PDB file of C-alpha atoms in Angstrom:
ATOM      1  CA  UNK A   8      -8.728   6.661 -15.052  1.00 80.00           C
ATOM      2  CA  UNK A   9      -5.422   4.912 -15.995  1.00 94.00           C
ATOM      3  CA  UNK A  10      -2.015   5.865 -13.865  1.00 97.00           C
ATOM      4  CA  UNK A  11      -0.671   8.609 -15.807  1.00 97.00           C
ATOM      5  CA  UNK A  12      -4.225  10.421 -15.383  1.00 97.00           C
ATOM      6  CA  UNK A  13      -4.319   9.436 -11.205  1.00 98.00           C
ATOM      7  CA  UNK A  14      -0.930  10.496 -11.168  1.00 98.00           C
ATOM      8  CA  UNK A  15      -1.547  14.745 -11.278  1.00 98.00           C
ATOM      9  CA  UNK A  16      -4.758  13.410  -8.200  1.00 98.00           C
ATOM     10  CA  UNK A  17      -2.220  12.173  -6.221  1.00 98.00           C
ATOM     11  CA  UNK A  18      -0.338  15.257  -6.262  1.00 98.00           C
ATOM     12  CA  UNK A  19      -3.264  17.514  -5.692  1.00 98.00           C
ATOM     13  CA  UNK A  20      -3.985  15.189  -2.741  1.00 98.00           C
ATOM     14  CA  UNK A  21      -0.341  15.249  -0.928  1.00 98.00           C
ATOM     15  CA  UNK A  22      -0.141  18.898  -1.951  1.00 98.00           C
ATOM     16  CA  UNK A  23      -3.253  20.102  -0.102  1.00 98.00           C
ATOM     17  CA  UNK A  24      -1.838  21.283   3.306  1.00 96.00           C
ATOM     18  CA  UNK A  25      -5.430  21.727   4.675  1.00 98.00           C
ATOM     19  CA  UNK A  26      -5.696  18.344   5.179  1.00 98.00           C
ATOM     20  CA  UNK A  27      -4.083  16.359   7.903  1.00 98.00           C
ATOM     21  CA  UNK A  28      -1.150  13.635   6.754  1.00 97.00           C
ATOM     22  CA  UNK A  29      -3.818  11.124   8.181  1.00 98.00           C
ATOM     23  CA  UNK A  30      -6.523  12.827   5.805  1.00 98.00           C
ATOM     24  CA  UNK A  31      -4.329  12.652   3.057  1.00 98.00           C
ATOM     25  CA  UNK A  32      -3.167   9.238   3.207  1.00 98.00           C
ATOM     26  CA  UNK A  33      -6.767   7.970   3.347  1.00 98.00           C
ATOM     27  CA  UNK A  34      -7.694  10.224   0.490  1.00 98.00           C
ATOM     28  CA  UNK A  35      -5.238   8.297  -1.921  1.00 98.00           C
ATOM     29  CA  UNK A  36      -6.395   4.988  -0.357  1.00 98.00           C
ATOM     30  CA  UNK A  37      -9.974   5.943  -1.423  1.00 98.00           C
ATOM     31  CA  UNK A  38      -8.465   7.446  -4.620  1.00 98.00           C
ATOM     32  CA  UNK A  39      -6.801   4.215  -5.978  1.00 98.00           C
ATOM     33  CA  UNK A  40      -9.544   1.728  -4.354  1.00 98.00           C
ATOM     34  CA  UNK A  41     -12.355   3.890  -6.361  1.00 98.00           C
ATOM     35  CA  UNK A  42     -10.392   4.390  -9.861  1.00 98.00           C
ATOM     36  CA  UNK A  43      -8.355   0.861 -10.197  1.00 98.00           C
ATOM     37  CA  UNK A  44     -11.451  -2.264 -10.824  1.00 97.00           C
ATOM     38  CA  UNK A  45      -9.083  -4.780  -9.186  1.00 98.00           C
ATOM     39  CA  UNK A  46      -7.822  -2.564  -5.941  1.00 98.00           C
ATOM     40  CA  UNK A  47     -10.247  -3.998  -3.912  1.00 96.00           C
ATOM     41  CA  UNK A  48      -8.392  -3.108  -0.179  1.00 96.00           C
ATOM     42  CA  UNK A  49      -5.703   0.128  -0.039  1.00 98.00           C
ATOM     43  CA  UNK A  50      -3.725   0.707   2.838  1.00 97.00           C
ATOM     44  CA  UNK A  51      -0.765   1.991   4.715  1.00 98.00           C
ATOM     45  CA  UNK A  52       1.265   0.484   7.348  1.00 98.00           C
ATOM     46  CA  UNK A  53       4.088   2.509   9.210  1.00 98.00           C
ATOM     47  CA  UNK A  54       6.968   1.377  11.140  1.00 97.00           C
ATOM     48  CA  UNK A  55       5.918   1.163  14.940  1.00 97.00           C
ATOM     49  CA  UNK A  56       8.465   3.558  16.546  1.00 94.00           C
ATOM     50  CA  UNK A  57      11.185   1.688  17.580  1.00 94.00           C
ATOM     51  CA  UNK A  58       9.358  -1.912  17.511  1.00 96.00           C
ATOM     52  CA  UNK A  59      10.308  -4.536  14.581  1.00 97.00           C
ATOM     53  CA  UNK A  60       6.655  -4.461  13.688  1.00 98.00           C
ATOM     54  CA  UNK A  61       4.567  -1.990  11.565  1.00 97.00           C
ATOM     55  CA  UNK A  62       1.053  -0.535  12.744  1.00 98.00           C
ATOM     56  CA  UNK A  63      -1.892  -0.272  10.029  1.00 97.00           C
ATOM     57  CA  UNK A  64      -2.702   3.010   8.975  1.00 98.00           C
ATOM     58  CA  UNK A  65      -5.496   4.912   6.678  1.00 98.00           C
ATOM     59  CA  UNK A  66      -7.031   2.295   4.531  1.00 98.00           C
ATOM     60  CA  UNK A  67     -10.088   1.302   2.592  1.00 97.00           C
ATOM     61  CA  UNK A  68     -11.681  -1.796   2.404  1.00 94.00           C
ATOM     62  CA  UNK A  69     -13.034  -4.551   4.585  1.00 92.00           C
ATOM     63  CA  UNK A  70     -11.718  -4.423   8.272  1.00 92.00           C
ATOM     64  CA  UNK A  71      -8.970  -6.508   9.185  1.00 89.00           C
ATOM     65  CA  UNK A  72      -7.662  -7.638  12.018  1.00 88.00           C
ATOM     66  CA  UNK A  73      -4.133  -7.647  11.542  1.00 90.00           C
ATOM     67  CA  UNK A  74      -3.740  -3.590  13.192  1.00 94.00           C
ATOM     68  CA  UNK A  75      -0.096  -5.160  14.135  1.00 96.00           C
ATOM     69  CA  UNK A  76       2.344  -7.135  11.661  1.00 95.00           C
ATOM     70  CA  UNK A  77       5.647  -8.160  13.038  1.00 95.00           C
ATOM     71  CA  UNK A  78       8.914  -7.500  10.462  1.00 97.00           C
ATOM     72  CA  UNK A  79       8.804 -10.478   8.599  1.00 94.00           C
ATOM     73  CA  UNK A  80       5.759 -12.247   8.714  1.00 93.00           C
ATOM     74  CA  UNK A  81       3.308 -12.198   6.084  1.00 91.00           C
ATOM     75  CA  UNK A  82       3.969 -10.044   2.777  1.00 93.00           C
ATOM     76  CA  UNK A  83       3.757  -6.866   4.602  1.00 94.00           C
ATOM     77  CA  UNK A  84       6.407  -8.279   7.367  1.00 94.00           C
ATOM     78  CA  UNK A  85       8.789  -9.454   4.706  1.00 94.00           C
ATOM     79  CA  UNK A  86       9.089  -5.897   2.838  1.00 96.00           C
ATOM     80  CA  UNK A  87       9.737  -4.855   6.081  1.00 97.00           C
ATOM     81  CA  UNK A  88      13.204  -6.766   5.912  1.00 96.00           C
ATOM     82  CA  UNK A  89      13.647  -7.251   2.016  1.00 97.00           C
ATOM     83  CA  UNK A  90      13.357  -3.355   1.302  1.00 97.00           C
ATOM     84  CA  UNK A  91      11.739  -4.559  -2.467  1.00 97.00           C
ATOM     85  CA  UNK A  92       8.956  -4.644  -3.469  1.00 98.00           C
ATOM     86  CA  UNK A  93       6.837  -7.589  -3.388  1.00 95.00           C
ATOM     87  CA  UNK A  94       4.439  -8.745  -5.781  1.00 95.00           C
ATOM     88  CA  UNK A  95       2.395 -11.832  -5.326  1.00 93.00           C
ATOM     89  CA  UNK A  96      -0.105 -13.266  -8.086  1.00 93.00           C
ATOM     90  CA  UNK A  97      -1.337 -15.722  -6.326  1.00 91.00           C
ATOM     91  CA  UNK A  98      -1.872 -15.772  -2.379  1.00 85.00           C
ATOM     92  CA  UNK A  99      -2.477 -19.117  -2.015  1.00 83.00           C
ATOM     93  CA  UNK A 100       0.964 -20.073  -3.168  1.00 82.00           C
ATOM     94  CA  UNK A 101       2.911 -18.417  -0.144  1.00 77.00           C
ATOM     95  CA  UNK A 102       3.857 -19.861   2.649  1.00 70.00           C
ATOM     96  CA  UNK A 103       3.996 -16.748   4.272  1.00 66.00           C
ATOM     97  CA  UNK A 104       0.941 -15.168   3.362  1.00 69.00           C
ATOM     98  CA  UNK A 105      -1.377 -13.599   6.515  1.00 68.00           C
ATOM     99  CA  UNK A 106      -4.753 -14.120   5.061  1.00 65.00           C
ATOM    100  CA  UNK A 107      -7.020 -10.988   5.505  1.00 67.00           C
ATOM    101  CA  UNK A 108      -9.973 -12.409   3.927  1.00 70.00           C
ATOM    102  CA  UNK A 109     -11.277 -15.271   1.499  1.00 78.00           C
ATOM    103  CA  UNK A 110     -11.775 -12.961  -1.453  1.00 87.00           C
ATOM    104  CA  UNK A 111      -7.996 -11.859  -1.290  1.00 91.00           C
ATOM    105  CA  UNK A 112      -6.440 -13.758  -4.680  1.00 94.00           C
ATOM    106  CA  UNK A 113      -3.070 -11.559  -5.354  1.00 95.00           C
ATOM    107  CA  UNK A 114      -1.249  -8.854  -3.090  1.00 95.00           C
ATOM    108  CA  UNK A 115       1.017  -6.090  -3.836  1.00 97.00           C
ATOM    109  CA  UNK A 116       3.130  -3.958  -1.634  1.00 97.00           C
ATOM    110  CA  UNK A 117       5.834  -1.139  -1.971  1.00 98.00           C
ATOM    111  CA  UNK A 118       7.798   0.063   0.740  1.00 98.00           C
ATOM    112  CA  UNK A 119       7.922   3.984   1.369  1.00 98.00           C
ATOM    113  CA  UNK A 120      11.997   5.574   1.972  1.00 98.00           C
ATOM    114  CA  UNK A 121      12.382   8.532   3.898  1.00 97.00           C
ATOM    115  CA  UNK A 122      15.970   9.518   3.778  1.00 95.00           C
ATOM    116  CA  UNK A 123      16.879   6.431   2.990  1.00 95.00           C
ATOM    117  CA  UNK A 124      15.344   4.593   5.718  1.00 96.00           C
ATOM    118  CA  UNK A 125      12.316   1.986   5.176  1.00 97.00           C
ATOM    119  CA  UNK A 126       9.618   3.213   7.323  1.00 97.00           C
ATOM    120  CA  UNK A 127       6.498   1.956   5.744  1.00 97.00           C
ATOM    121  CA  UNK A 128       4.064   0.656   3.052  1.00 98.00           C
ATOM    122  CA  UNK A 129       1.533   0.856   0.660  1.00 98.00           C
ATOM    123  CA  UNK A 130      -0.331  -2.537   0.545  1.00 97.00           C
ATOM    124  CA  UNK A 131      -2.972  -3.690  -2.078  1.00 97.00           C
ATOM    125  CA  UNK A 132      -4.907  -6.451  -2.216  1.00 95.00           C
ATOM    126  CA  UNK A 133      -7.101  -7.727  -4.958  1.00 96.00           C
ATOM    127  CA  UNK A 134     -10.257 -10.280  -5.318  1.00 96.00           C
ATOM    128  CA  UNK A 135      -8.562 -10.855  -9.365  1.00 96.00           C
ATOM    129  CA  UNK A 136      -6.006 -13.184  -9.818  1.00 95.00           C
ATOM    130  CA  UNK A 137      -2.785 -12.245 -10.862  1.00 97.00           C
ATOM    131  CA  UNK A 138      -3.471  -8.722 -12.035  1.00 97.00           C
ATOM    132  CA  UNK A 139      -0.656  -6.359 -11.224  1.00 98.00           C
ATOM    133  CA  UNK A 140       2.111  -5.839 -14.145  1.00 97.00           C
ATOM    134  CA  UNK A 141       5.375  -3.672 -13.823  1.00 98.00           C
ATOM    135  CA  UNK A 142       2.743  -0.799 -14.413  1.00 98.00           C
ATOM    136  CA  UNK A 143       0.960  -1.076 -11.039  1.00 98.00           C
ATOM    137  CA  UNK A 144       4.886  -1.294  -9.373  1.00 98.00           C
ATOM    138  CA  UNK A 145       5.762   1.941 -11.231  1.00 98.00           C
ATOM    139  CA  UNK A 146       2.942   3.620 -10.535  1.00 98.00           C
ATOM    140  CA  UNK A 147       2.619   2.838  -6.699  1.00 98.00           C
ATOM    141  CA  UNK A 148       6.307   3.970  -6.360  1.00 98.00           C
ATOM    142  CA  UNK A 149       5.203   6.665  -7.808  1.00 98.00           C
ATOM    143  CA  UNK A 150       2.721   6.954  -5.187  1.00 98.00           C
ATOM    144  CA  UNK A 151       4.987   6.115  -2.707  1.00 98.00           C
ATOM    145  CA  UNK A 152       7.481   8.567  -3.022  1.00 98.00           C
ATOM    146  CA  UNK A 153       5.096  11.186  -3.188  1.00 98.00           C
ATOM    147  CA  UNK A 154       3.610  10.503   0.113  1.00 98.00           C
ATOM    148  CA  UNK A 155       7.181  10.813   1.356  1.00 98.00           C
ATOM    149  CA  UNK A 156       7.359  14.277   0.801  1.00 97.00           C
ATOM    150  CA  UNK A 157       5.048  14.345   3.220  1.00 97.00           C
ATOM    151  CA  UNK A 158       6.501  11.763   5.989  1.00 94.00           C
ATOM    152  CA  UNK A 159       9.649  13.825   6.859  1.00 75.00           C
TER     153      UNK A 159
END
């Protein structure tokens, strides 16, 4: 499937009210991992209440350990404060990169707005280098302010 065809899935996803948020959010994680080659880990981190940090949410893909990122460290930490989206190519060229695993060559992640207000993420990692284009962007915050509709 390309991302005009997930686009009407991740719709039919947030729309389906049976489902928990948590269900939901999960089901687009397993969505994207299963239709996109180089997805190879999809998840969600959310602001921690009132901490500067964000706490992992649904995701798919190998486990990581890092259930806790503090605002600015790593890629995840640093959309946290930047409020743009963040596109890296090639991991092994930051300096601020919080390796998750070996495999990991490029990283993507798009913050999620609520009102305005930066309370999350949709983080990608792939085993390809340097695959994400302006598409992926557009189409994850595409994603992303779908499952806003949702977060209010």
């Amino acid at each position: 499937m390309n991302f005009e065809q997930l686009k009407p899935e991740v719709t039919s996803i947030i729309t389906n009210s049976d489902l928990t948020i948590e269900k939901r959010l999960y089901n687009i994680c397993s969505l994207l991992e299963a239709h996109i080659d180089y997805y190879n880990w999809v998840g969600f981190y959310f602001k921690n209440g009132d901490k500067n940090e964000l706490k992992l949410g649904p995701y798919v893909g190998e486990p990581t350990d890092h259930t806790i990122i503090p605002f600015g460290k790593g890629i995840c930490g640093q959309v946290a404060v930047s409020n743009e989206n963040f596109v890296v190519p090639d991991v092994a060229a930051q300096d601020n990169y919080i390796a998750c695993s070996i495999t990991v060559k490029a990283e993507i992640v798009i913050p999620i707005f609520v009102n305005g207000e930066n309370i999350g993420q949709i983080d990608i990692d792939s085993n390809t280098p340097d695959p994400f284009t302006k598409d992926d962007e557009h189409f994850l915050e595409f994603v992303c302010s779908q499952v806003a509709t949702i977060l209010v």
